[in-house]
């Protein structure tokens, strides 16, 4: 049965590649990129052979970093590869244990798991100097891969089943915030002295990572090389127990998913007087306004988008506030961190049609200028994003007393958003992909193993945004280091520059979107061609 | 008179499969035109290409003489579309969805409001106007989608399987609205495989099979005195008969217990 799942997954993957030239191209590009990253990981672990002191840190950071990546990246919109849709299997008489085993093995097949395995297997040449070290290293690698795959499946399955539960509407909101807060806090502050083994380390953060189950696997590898016995065994056991816990969570969530229908929102009468939500009634009553109003409604009403919204808010605020709190409040420039909260929103903007999904046909068939849709979407996300920035800036200003920097932070953020949307609009038109519905895993992409390809494209776009952000960033840095008034200048320059880049990006994406409407519909409606 | 819809050499391939093979078709203005054919015959693909949702590999489509692919904005303002799969922005309420569609088309907000209320009333959706579309039944979704397709008073309506899987009451109210539309001079092109509906409503029929039109003309001519369903089966050819096959669906076999072993199972 397990072999059957694996074969099925492989077949779906191969069929996906063969079906369409653009997808195949993206797939191979993602393979290349993944291999490159895998080799980088492999070599950095291998180098521990020659530079053990640094290698000890590398293995911890890589192991815990990969784990965090697997846990969080799917939630940020790339999705996990849901090639094997559980709901399609629910009518078959398959016991849950077999289902979990089969799906787990199927999850190991794909670009990301293979590249992860390749990267961490660098620990074998890097650390396995003795027979004992080899045993520990191989076991740790297997456990790390298991943890990574399981955490992404458990997180996404759990969150989507939470979003679907009937009671869950309000409960899930709270839980989501809690989960997001936990992740955000643990990302910043994870320090859990589980074992009293003292090691000499430079960074308190690495220290903290070393105590997480995946990080401890890294520590175990290094400790086994140095001849330790108890610590590696404890770390391996902890990781095994963690895997077991994740399997349980995943299995329970899977069970719920297979038998529960989408709860619906009966009773949540919109209670609205029209399309335009409160606070956005100033929007124009035209195509731009209609799209913006719809987006705003969806931000809250679509469980998937609401989850994203909460994650955005929590991560954004955490990103801005924690460094300031952790690093003491003496630095007034901390207020500028508020502008940094837009980075996640920038990533979200890379697939603006994703949540529209197959319903996008309505916009296409309505005629009119589809370029206006992008403006409408940009408006809502800008209002929402700048709202978070403003909140963060006010909090930070209250903490530091540097109120004069609060408007600067908001203006810089506005410019940065303009740049991000400029790139996002173009990418959204060129490579739209549907964001999974709630029929199965809300975080699943049923693109037949295209998750990595999407991530690759998004990665390239993020890089592009980063480069375009450089002019703003350099003025800010100049202001922080040698010429204070440059900060004010940055506040003036950023919106102008961001506006200009946005306009250029919008012109380009307008041309593209007008020509590519049928292609966008096809990309978002995977069932279109049977 | 210029045809309301004209298709010339419309072709679409999906990989090796030819879904639509150089279809030529003229739909007279003011007609109630049925496009019938078996599943997978190419009806939906044809309608998608005619409405600018799917780019044809060859050929073209014209609405009131305007090229759909050369002047998409001009043609789309004249048409309304009800797609088969009903992918709607379902987290909007019925009323919001109508307002959204009206404003997308650049209509005056007050006109949209007045027409929306009237459409909701006629289609029996007034009660559900403030309910999210995701909670609508299938029939209600069809009706609200039809309302969206009608709100800008299009001259040509394209309906893909408007009567599939909905209850007789909804069928009746949809039919009434459609009759009103053709009575006012509108043209309706709709695909269906519910033959008695087509027979009752359509004055013209085109039979599509394997991507080509095998017969087109007034419904009475196609029927030639028979029921439309019989004419249809004759035209597209009957499927392989089950006679003498599927013996394992007999009473003896169905009594067997086919439950898989669960206790002590081992995955391979």
PDB file of N, CA, C and O in Angstrom, chain A residues 356-395:
ATOM      1  N   UNK A 356      -8.373  34.665  -5.879  1.00  0.00           N
ATOM      2  CA  UNK A 356      -9.535  34.717  -6.772  1.00  0.00           C
ATOM      3  C   UNK A 356      -9.816  33.325  -7.309  1.00  0.00           C
ATOM      4  O   UNK A 356     -10.964  32.932  -7.470  1.00  0.00           O
ATOM      5  N   UNK A 357      -8.733  32.600  -7.603  1.00  0.00           N
ATOM      6  CA  UNK A 357      -8.879  31.248  -8.117  1.00  0.00           C
ATOM      7  C   UNK A 357      -9.701  31.241  -9.395  1.00  0.00           C
ATOM      8  O   UNK A 357      -9.712  32.214 -10.155  1.00  0.00           O
ATOM      9  N   UNK A 358     -10.434  30.167  -9.616  1.00  0.00           N
ATOM     10  CA  UNK A 358     -11.192  30.028 -10.856  1.00  0.00           C
ATOM     11  C   UNK A 358     -12.290  31.089 -11.006  1.00  0.00           C
ATOM     12  O   UNK A 358     -12.756  31.320 -12.112  1.00  0.00           O
ATOM     13  N   UNK A 359     -12.676  31.736  -9.879  1.00  0.00           N
ATOM     14  CA  UNK A 359     -13.737  32.750  -9.976  1.00  0.00           C
ATOM     15  C   UNK A 359     -13.297  33.967 -10.783  1.00  0.00           C
ATOM     16  O   UNK A 359     -14.115  34.818 -11.109  1.00  0.00           O
ATOM     17  N   UNK A 360     -12.041  34.016 -11.138  1.00  0.00           N
ATOM     18  CA  UNK A 360     -11.497  35.167 -11.874  1.00  0.00           C
ATOM     19  C   UNK A 360     -12.197  35.364 -13.221  1.00  0.00           C
ATOM     20  O   UNK A 360     -12.191  36.448 -13.778  1.00  0.00           O
ATOM     21  N   UNK A 361     -12.841  34.299 -13.721  1.00  0.00           N
ATOM     22  CA  UNK A 361     -13.510  34.432 -15.024  1.00  0.00           C
ATOM     23  C   UNK A 361     -14.501  35.599 -15.018  1.00  0.00           C
ATOM     24  O   UNK A 361     -14.715  36.243 -16.039  1.00  0.00           O
ATOM     25  N   UNK A 362     -15.105  35.855 -13.835  1.00  0.00           N
ATOM     26  CA  UNK A 362     -16.115  36.915 -13.764  1.00  0.00           C
ATOM     27  C   UNK A 362     -15.495  38.259 -14.148  1.00  0.00           C
ATOM     28  O   UNK A 362     -16.099  39.060 -14.868  1.00  0.00           O
ATOM     29  N   UNK A 363     -14.274  38.508 -13.688  1.00  0.00           N
ATOM     30  CA  UNK A 363     -13.607  39.757 -14.028  1.00  0.00           C
ATOM     31  C   UNK A 363     -13.244  39.797 -15.506  1.00  0.00           C
ATOM     32  O   UNK A 363     -13.288  40.837 -16.135  1.00  0.00           O
ATOM     33  N   UNK A 364     -12.882  38.622 -16.029  1.00  0.00           N
ATOM     34  CA  UNK A 364     -12.455  38.568 -17.429  1.00  0.00           C
ATOM     35  C   UNK A 364     -13.640  38.826 -18.347  1.00  0.00           C
ATOM     36  O   UNK A 364     -13.571  39.609 -19.291  1.00  0.00           O
ATOM     37  N   UNK A 365     -14.749  38.171 -18.039  1.00  0.00           N
ATOM     38  CA  UNK A 365     -15.892  38.231 -18.934  1.00  0.00           C
ATOM     39  C   UNK A 365     -16.620  39.579 -18.801  1.00  0.00           C
ATOM     40  O   UNK A 365     -17.411  39.959 -19.656  1.00  0.00           O
ATOM     41  N   UNK A 366     -16.312  40.321 -17.745  1.00  0.00           N
ATOM     42  CA  UNK A 366     -16.961  41.616 -17.561  1.00  0.00           C
ATOM     43  C   UNK A 366     -16.431  42.662 -18.530  1.00  0.00           C
ATOM     44  O   UNK A 366     -16.985  43.756 -18.618  1.00  0.00           O
ATOM     45  N   UNK A 367     -15.379  42.330 -19.271  1.00  0.00           N
ATOM     46  CA  UNK A 367     -14.798  43.339 -20.136  1.00  0.00           C
ATOM     47  C   UNK A 367     -14.127  44.387 -19.274  1.00  0.00           C
ATOM     48  O   UNK A 367     -13.725  44.105 -18.150  1.00  0.00           O
ATOM     49  N   UNK A 368     -14.031  45.610 -19.766  1.00  0.00           N
ATOM     50  CA  UNK A 368     -13.375  46.635 -18.965  1.00  0.00           C
ATOM     51  C   UNK A 368     -11.883  46.374 -18.878  1.00  0.00           C
ATOM     52  O   UNK A 368     -11.366  45.405 -19.436  1.00  0.00           O
ATOM     53  N   UNK A 369     -11.186  47.259 -18.174  1.00  0.00           N
ATOM     54  CA  UNK A 369      -9.731  47.164 -18.150  1.00  0.00           C
ATOM     55  C   UNK A 369      -9.269  46.366 -16.925  1.00  0.00           C
ATOM     56  O   UNK A 369      -9.400  46.821 -15.795  1.00  0.00           O
ATOM     57  N   UNK A 370      -8.707  45.183 -17.146  1.00  0.00           N
ATOM     58  CA  UNK A 370      -8.270  44.354 -16.016  1.00  0.00           C
ATOM     59  C   UNK A 370      -7.121  44.991 -15.231  1.00  0.00           C
ATOM     60  O   UNK A 370      -6.853  44.592 -14.097  1.00  0.00           O
ATOM     61  N   UNK A 371      -6.446  45.962 -15.828  1.00  0.00           N
ATOM     62  CA  UNK A 371      -5.356  46.628 -15.102  1.00  0.00           C
ATOM     63  C   UNK A 371      -5.902  47.337 -13.864  1.00  0.00           C
ATOM     64  O   UNK A 371      -5.195  47.511 -12.868  1.00  0.00           O
ATOM     65  N   UNK A 372      -7.177  47.730 -13.932  1.00  0.00           N
ATOM     66  CA  UNK A 372      -7.796  48.388 -12.778  1.00  0.00           C
ATOM     67  C   UNK A 372      -7.924  47.438 -11.588  1.00  0.00           C
ATOM     68  O   UNK A 372      -7.939  47.868 -10.446  1.00  0.00           O
ATOM     69  N   UNK A 373      -8.027  46.141 -11.896  1.00  0.00           N
ATOM     70  CA  UNK A 373      -8.135  45.158 -10.815  1.00  0.00           C
ATOM     71  C   UNK A 373      -6.885  45.204  -9.943  1.00  0.00           C
ATOM     72  O   UNK A 373      -6.961  45.098  -8.718  1.00  0.00           O
ATOM     73  N   UNK A 374      -5.737  45.345 -10.611  1.00  0.00           N
ATOM     74  CA  UNK A 374      -4.477  45.398  -9.859  1.00  0.00           C
ATOM     75  C   UNK A 374      -4.455  46.626  -8.953  1.00  0.00           C
ATOM     76  O   UNK A 374      -4.019  46.550  -7.803  1.00  0.00           O
ATOM     77  N   UNK A 375      -4.940  47.745  -9.464  1.00  0.00           N
ATOM     78  CA  UNK A 375      -4.971  48.961  -8.644  1.00  0.00           C
ATOM     79  C   UNK A 375      -5.842  48.734  -7.413  1.00  0.00           C
ATOM     80  O   UNK A 375      -5.455  49.063  -6.284  1.00  0.00           O
ATOM     81  N   UNK A 376      -7.015  48.143  -7.635  1.00  0.00           N
ATOM     82  CA  UNK A 376      -7.933  47.896  -6.520  1.00  0.00           C
ATOM     83  C   UNK A 376      -7.295  47.028  -5.453  1.00  0.00           C
ATOM     84  O   UNK A 376      -7.374  47.320  -4.261  1.00  0.00           O
ATOM     85  N   UNK A 377      -6.639  45.972  -5.905  1.00  0.00           N
ATOM     86  CA  UNK A 377      -5.989  45.061  -4.956  1.00  0.00           C
ATOM     87  C   UNK A 377      -4.861  45.788  -4.217  1.00  0.00           C
ATOM     88  O   UNK A 377      -4.721  45.659  -2.993  1.00  0.00           O
ATOM     89  N   UNK A 378      -4.068  46.539  -4.959  1.00  0.00           N
ATOM     90  CA  UNK A 378      -2.959  47.278  -4.344  1.00  0.00           C
ATOM     91  C   UNK A 378      -3.458  48.254  -3.286  1.00  0.00           C
ATOM     92  O   UNK A 378      -2.861  48.392  -2.220  1.00  0.00           O
ATOM     93  N   UNK A 379      -4.579  48.918  -3.574  1.00  0.00           N
ATOM     94  CA  UNK A 379      -5.110  49.903  -2.626  1.00  0.00           C
ATOM     95  C   UNK A 379      -5.413  49.239  -1.289  1.00  0.00           C
ATOM     96  O   UNK A 379      -4.986  49.696  -0.234  1.00  0.00           O
ATOM     97  N   UNK A 380      -6.150  48.121  -1.351  1.00  0.00           N
ATOM     98  CA  UNK A 380      -6.555  47.469  -0.103  1.00  0.00           C
ATOM     99  C   UNK A 380      -5.344  47.001   0.693  1.00  0.00           C
ATOM    100  O   UNK A 380      -5.249  47.225   1.906  1.00  0.00           O
ATOM    101  N   UNK A 381      -4.403  46.357  -0.009  1.00  0.00           N
ATOM    102  CA  UNK A 381      -3.243  45.851   0.717  1.00  0.00           C
ATOM    103  C   UNK A 381      -2.377  46.985   1.252  1.00  0.00           C
ATOM    104  O   UNK A 381      -1.778  46.859   2.317  1.00  0.00           O
ATOM    105  N   UNK A 382      -2.347  48.097   0.523  1.00  0.00           N
ATOM    106  CA  UNK A 382      -1.571  49.240   1.010  1.00  0.00           C
ATOM    107  C   UNK A 382      -2.221  49.814   2.272  1.00  0.00           C
ATOM    108  O   UNK A 382      -1.535  50.097   3.262  1.00  0.00           O
ATOM    109  N   UNK A 383      -3.540  49.975   2.230  1.00  0.00           N
ATOM    110  CA  UNK A 383      -4.248  50.513   3.399  1.00  0.00           C
ATOM    111  C   UNK A 383      -4.002  49.610   4.603  1.00  0.00           C
ATOM    112  O   UNK A 383      -3.650  50.061   5.700  1.00  0.00           O
ATOM    113  N   UNK A 384      -4.144  48.313   4.353  1.00  0.00           N
ATOM    114  CA  UNK A 384      -3.992  47.338   5.423  1.00  0.00           C
ATOM    115  C   UNK A 384      -2.544  47.302   5.932  1.00  0.00           C
ATOM    116  O   UNK A 384      -2.276  47.366   7.134  1.00  0.00           O
ATOM    117  N   UNK A 385      -1.593  47.257   4.990  1.00  0.00           N
ATOM    118  CA  UNK A 385      -0.180  47.177   5.373  1.00  0.00           C
ATOM    119  C   UNK A 385       0.279  48.418   6.117  1.00  0.00           C
ATOM    120  O   UNK A 385       0.962  48.331   7.145  1.00  0.00           O
ATOM    121  N   UNK A 386      -0.127  49.577   5.610  1.00  0.00           N
ATOM    122  CA  UNK A 386       0.299  50.810   6.269  1.00  0.00           C
ATOM    123  C   UNK A 386      -0.362  50.941   7.634  1.00  0.00           C
ATOM    124  O   UNK A 386       0.191  51.567   8.534  1.00  0.00           O
ATOM    125  N   UNK A 387      -1.533  50.319   7.781  1.00  0.00           N
ATOM    126  CA  UNK A 387      -2.181  50.278   9.096  1.00  0.00           C
ATOM    127  C   UNK A 387      -1.300  49.553  10.110  1.00  0.00           C
ATOM    128  O   UNK A 387      -1.098  50.036  11.231  1.00  0.00           O
ATOM    129  N   UNK A 388      -0.748  48.413   9.689  1.00  0.00           N
ATOM    130  CA  UNK A 388       0.142  47.664  10.591  1.00  0.00           C
ATOM    131  C   UNK A 388       1.384  48.494  10.896  1.00  0.00           C
ATOM    132  O   UNK A 388       1.821  48.589  12.043  1.00  0.00           O
ATOM    133  N   UNK A 389       1.944  49.099   9.847  1.00  0.00           N
ATOM    134  CA  UNK A 389       3.166  49.895  10.033  1.00  0.00           C
ATOM    135  C   UNK A 389       2.901  51.038  11.019  1.00  0.00           C
ATOM    136  O   UNK A 389       3.688  51.284  11.933  1.00  0.00           O
ATOM    137  N   UNK A 390       1.767  51.680  10.837  1.00  0.00           N
ATOM    138  CA  UNK A 390       1.426  52.802  11.706  1.00  0.00           C
ATOM    139  C   UNK A 390       1.314  52.337  13.156  1.00  0.00           C
ATOM    140  O   UNK A 390       1.844  52.983  14.077  1.00  0.00           O
ATOM    141  N   UNK A 391       0.626  51.201  13.335  1.00  0.00           N
ATOM    142  CA  UNK A 391       0.497  50.645  14.685  1.00  0.00           C
ATOM    143  C   UNK A 391       1.869  50.378  15.295  1.00  0.00           C
ATOM    144  O   UNK A 391       2.155  50.798  16.429  1.00  0.00           O
ATOM    145  N   UNK A 392       2.699  49.679  14.536  1.00  0.00           N
ATOM    146  CA  UNK A 392       4.034  49.344  15.039  1.00  0.00           C
ATOM    147  C   UNK A 392       4.822  50.622  15.330  1.00  0.00           C
ATOM    148  O   UNK A 392       5.502  50.724  16.367  1.00  0.00           O
ATOM    149  N   UNK A 393       4.715  51.596  14.441  1.00  0.00           N
ATOM    150  CA  UNK A 393       5.481  52.834  14.606  1.00  0.00           C
ATOM    151  C   UNK A 393       5.033  53.581  15.864  1.00  0.00           C
ATOM    152  O   UNK A 393       5.874  54.106  16.612  1.00  0.00           O
ATOM    153  N   UNK A 394       3.729  53.609  16.093  1.00  0.00           N
ATOM    154  CA  UNK A 394       3.215  54.318  17.271  1.00  0.00           C
ATOM    155  C   UNK A 394       3.699  53.632  18.552  1.00  0.00           C
ATOM    156  O   UNK A 394       4.158  54.276  19.494  1.00  0.00           O
ATOM    157  N   UNK A 395       3.606  52.287  18.549  1.00  0.00           N
ATOM    158  CA  UNK A 395       4.059  51.544  19.736  1.00  0.00           C
ATOM    159  C   UNK A 395       5.542  51.809  19.984  1.00  0.00           C
ATOM    160  O   UNK A 395       5.962  52.132  21.109  1.00  0.00           O
TER     161      UNK A 395
END
